[in-house]
Short mmCIF file of C-alpha atoms in Angstrom, two decimals:
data_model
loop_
_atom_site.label_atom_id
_atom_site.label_comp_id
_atom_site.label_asym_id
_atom_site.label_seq_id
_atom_site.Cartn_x
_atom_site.Cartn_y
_atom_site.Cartn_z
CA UNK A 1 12.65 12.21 -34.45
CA UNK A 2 13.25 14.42 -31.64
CA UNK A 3 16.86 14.56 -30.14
CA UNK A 4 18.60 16.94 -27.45
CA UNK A 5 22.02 18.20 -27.63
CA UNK A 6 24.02 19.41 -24.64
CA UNK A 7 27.34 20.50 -25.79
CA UNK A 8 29.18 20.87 -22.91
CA UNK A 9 30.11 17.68 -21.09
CA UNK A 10 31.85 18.89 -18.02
CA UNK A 11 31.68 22.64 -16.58
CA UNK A 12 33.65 23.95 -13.96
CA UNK A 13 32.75 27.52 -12.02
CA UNK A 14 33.68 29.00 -9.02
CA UNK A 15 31.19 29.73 -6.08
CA UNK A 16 29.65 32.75 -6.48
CA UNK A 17 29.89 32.88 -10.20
CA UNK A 18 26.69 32.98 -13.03
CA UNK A 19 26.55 29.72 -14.73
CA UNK A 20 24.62 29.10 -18.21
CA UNK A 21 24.19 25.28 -19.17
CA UNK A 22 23.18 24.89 -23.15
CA UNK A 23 20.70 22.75 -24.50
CA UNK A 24 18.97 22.58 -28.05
CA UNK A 25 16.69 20.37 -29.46
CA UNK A 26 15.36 19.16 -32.56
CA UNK A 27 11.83 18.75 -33.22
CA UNK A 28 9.09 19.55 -35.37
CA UNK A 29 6.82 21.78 -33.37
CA UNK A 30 7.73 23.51 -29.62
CA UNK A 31 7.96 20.72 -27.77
CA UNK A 32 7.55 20.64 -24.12
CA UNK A 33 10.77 21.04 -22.14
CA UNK A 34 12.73 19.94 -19.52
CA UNK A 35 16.03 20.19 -17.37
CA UNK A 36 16.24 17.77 -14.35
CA UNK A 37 19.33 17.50 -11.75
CA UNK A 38 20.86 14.16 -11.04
CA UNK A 39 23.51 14.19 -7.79
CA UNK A 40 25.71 11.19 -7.30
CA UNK A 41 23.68 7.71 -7.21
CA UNK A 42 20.60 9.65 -6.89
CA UNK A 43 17.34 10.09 -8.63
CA UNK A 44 15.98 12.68 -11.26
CA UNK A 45 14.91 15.96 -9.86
CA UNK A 46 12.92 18.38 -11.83
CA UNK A 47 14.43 21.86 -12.09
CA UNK A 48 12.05 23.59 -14.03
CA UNK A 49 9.67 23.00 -17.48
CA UNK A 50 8.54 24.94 -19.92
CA UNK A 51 4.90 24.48 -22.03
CA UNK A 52 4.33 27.35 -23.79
CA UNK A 53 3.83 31.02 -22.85
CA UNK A 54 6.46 33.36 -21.21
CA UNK A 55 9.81 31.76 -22.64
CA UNK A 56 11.41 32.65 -19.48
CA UNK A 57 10.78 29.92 -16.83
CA UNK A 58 11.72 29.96 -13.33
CA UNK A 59 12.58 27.00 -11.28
CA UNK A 60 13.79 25.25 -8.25
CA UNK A 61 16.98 26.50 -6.31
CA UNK A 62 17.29 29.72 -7.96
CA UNK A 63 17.48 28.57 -11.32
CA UNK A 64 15.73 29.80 -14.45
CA UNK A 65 15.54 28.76 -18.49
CA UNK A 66 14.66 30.63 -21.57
CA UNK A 67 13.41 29.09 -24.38
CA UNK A 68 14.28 30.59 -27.68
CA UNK A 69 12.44 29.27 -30.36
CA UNK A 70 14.56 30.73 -33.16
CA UNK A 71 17.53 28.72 -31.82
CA UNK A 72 15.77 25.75 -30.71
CA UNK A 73 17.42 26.49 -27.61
CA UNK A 74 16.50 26.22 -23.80
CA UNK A 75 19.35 27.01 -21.68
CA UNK A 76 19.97 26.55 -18.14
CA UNK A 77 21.01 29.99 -15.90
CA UNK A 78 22.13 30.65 -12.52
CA UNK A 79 23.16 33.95 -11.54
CA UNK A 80 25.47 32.66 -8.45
CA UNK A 81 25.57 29.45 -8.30
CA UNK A 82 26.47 27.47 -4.78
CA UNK A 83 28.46 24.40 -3.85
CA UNK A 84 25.70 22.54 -3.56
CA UNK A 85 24.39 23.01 -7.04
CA UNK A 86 27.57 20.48 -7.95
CA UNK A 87 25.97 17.51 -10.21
CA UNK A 88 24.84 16.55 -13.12
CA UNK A 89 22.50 18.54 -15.11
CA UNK A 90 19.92 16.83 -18.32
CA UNK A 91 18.07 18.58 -20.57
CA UNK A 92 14.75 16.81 -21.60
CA UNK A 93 12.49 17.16 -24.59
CA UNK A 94 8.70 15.62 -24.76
CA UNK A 95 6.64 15.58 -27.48
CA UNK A 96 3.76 18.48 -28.17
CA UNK A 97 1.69 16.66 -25.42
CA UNK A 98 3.29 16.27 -21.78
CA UNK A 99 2.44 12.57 -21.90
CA UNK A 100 4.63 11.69 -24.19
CA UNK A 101 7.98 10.15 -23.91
CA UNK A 102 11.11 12.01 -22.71
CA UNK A 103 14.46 12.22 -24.50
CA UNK A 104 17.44 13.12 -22.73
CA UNK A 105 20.69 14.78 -23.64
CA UNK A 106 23.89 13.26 -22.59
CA UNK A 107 24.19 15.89 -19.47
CA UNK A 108 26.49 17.95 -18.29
CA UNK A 109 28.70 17.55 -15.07
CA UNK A 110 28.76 20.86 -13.05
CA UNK A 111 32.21 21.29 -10.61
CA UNK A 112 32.11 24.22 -8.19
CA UNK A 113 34.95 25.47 -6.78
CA UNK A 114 35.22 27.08 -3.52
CA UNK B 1 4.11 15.85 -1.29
CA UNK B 2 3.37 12.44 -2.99
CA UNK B 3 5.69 10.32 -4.74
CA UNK B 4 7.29 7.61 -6.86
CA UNK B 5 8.57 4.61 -4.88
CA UNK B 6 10.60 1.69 -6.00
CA UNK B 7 11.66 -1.21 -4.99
CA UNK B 8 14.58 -2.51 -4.61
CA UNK B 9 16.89 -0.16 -4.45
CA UNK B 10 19.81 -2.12 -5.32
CA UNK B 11 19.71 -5.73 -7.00
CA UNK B 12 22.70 -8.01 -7.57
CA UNK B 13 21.80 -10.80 -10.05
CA UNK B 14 23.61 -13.53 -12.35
CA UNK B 15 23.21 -13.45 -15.93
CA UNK B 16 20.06 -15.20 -17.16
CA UNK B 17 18.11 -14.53 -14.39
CA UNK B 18 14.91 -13.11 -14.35
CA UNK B 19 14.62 -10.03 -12.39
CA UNK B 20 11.70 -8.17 -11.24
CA UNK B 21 11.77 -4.06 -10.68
CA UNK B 22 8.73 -2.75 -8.66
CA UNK B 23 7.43 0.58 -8.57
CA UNK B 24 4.26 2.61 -7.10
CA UNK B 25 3.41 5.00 -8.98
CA UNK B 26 1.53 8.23 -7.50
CA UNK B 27 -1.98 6.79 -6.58
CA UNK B 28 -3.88 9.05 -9.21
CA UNK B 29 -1.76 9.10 -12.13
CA UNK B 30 -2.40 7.45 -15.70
CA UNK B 31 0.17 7.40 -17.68
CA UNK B 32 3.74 5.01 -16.49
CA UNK B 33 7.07 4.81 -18.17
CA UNK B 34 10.49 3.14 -17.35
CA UNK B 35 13.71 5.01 -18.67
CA UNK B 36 17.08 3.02 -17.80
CA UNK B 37 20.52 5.23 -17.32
CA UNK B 38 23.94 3.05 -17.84
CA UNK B 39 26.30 3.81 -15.60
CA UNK B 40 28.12 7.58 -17.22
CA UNK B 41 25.28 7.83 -19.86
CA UNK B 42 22.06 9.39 -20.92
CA UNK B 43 18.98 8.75 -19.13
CA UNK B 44 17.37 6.12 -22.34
CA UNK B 45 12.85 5.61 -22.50
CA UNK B 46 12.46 2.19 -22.43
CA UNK B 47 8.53 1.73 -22.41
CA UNK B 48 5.28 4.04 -21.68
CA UNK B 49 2.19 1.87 -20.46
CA UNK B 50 -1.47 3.71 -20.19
CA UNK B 51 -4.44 2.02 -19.37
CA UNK B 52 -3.40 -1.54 -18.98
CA UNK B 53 -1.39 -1.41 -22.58
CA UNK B 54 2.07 -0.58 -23.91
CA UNK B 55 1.50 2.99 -25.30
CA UNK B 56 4.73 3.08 -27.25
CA UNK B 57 8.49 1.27 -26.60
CA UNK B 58 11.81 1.95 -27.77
CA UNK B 59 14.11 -0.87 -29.65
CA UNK B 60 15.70 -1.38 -25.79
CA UNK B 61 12.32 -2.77 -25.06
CA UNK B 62 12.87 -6.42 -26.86
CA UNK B 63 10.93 -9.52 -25.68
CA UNK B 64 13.51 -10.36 -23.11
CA UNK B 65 11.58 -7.06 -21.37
CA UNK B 66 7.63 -6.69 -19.71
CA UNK B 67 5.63 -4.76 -18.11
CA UNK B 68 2.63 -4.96 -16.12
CA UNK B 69 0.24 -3.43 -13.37
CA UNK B 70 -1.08 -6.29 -11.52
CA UNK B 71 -2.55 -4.54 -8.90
CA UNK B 72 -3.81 -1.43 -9.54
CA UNK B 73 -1.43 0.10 -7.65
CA UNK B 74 2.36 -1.74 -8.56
CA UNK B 75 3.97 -1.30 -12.16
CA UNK B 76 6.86 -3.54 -12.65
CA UNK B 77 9.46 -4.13 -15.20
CA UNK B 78 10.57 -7.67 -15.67
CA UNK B 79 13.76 -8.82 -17.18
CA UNK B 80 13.04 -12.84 -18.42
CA UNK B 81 17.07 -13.77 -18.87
CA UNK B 82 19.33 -10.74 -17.81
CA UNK B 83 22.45 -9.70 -19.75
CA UNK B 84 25.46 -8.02 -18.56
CA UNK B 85 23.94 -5.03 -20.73
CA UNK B 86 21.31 -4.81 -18.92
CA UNK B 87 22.78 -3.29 -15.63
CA UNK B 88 21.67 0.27 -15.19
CA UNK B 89 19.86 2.18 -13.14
CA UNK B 90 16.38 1.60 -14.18
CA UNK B 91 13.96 4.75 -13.24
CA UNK B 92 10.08 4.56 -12.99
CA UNK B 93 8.02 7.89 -13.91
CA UNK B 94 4.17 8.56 -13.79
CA UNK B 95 2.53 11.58 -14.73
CA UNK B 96 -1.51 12.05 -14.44
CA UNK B 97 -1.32 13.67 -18.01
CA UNK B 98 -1.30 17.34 -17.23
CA UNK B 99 1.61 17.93 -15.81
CA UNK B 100 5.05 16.80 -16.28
CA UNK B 101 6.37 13.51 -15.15
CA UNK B 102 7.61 12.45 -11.84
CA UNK B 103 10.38 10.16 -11.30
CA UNK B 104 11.52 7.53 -8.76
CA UNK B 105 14.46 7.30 -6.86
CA UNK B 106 15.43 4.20 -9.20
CA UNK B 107 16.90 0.95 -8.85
CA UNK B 108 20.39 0.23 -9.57
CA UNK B 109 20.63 -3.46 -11.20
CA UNK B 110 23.81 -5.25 -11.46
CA UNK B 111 24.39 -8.64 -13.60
CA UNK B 112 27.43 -10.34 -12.97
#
């Protein structure tokens, strides 16, 4: 079964500075791939996804992902990262077709300083 | 840009009450699911639905838990005798199978 691991559960950076968030998965094949940002009470946004192809992905707000397949990994980078980009952060793994169900990992809770 | 709708947005209820979640998904996708997210936790798939059937649903999904599209247009998520347990944010995605999916703004459910 798949299953998504986020290590860290809270992350706190200063304005201005690069931010990685880590994710791995477990699965079979390459799965399609996911981060989405959650602010307080709000919905999920999609940051970026990866299918297959280059492994590094670009996204939404200046954020980009590579996937490494040799570490079942797909982590989350930000060169400078802004106040605003204070929330929580999921990683999400689908099956090998983009219909399929999503799993989540338990997210981690990004704290910028000023 | 198109997008998922639900309704309500909040929804205060006593225990062993049925409850009814709405959603609209985007007019020409296929393919629905409802995740729920307890308050501090992971983001959980409850139930994928594709042309008019359950495609697949997780243990959460027990009989106390359905799902229809009535309309053609409306996917909802009914609760027949609510628990405690079951308050959560409750989000609805669609996807029209090519892309990824696209959540709603969800609905936060609260049984007292």
């Amino acid at each position: 079964a798949q299953s998504v691991t986020q290590p860290d559960i809270h992350i706190t950076v200063s304005e201005g500075a690069s931010l990685e968030l880590r994710c791995n998965y477990s699965y079979g094949a390459t799965p399609y791939l996911f981060w989405y940002v959650q602010s307080p009470g709000q919905g999920l946004q999609l940051l970026l996804k990866y299918f297959s192809g280059d492994t590094l992905v670009q996204g939404i707000k200046g954020f980009e992902a590579e996937f490494k397949r040799s570490q079942s990994s797909f982590n989350l980078r930000k060169p400078s990262v802004h106040w605003s980009d204070a929330a929580e952060y999921f990683c999400a793994v689908g099956g090998v077709y983009n219909t399929d169900k999503l799993i989540f990992g338990t997210g981690t809770r990004l704290q910028v300083f000023p | 840009e198109p997008e998922v709708t639900q309704t309500p947005s909040h929804q205060v209820t006593q225990m062993g009450q049925e409850v009814i979640l709405r959603c609209v998904p985007i007019s020409n996708h296929l393919y629905f699911y409802w995740y729920r997210q307890i308050l501090g936790q992971k983001v959980e798939f409850l139930v994928s639905f594709y042309n008019n059937e359950i495609s697949e649903k997780s243990e959460i999904f027990d009989d106390q838990f359905s799902v229809e599209r009535p309309d053609g247009s409306n996917f909802t998520l009914k609760i027949r005798s609510t628990k405690l347990e079951d308050s959560a944010m409750y989000f609805c995605a669609s996807t029209k199978g090519v892309e990824t999916q696209y959540f709603g703004p969800g609905t936060r459910l609260l049984v007292l």
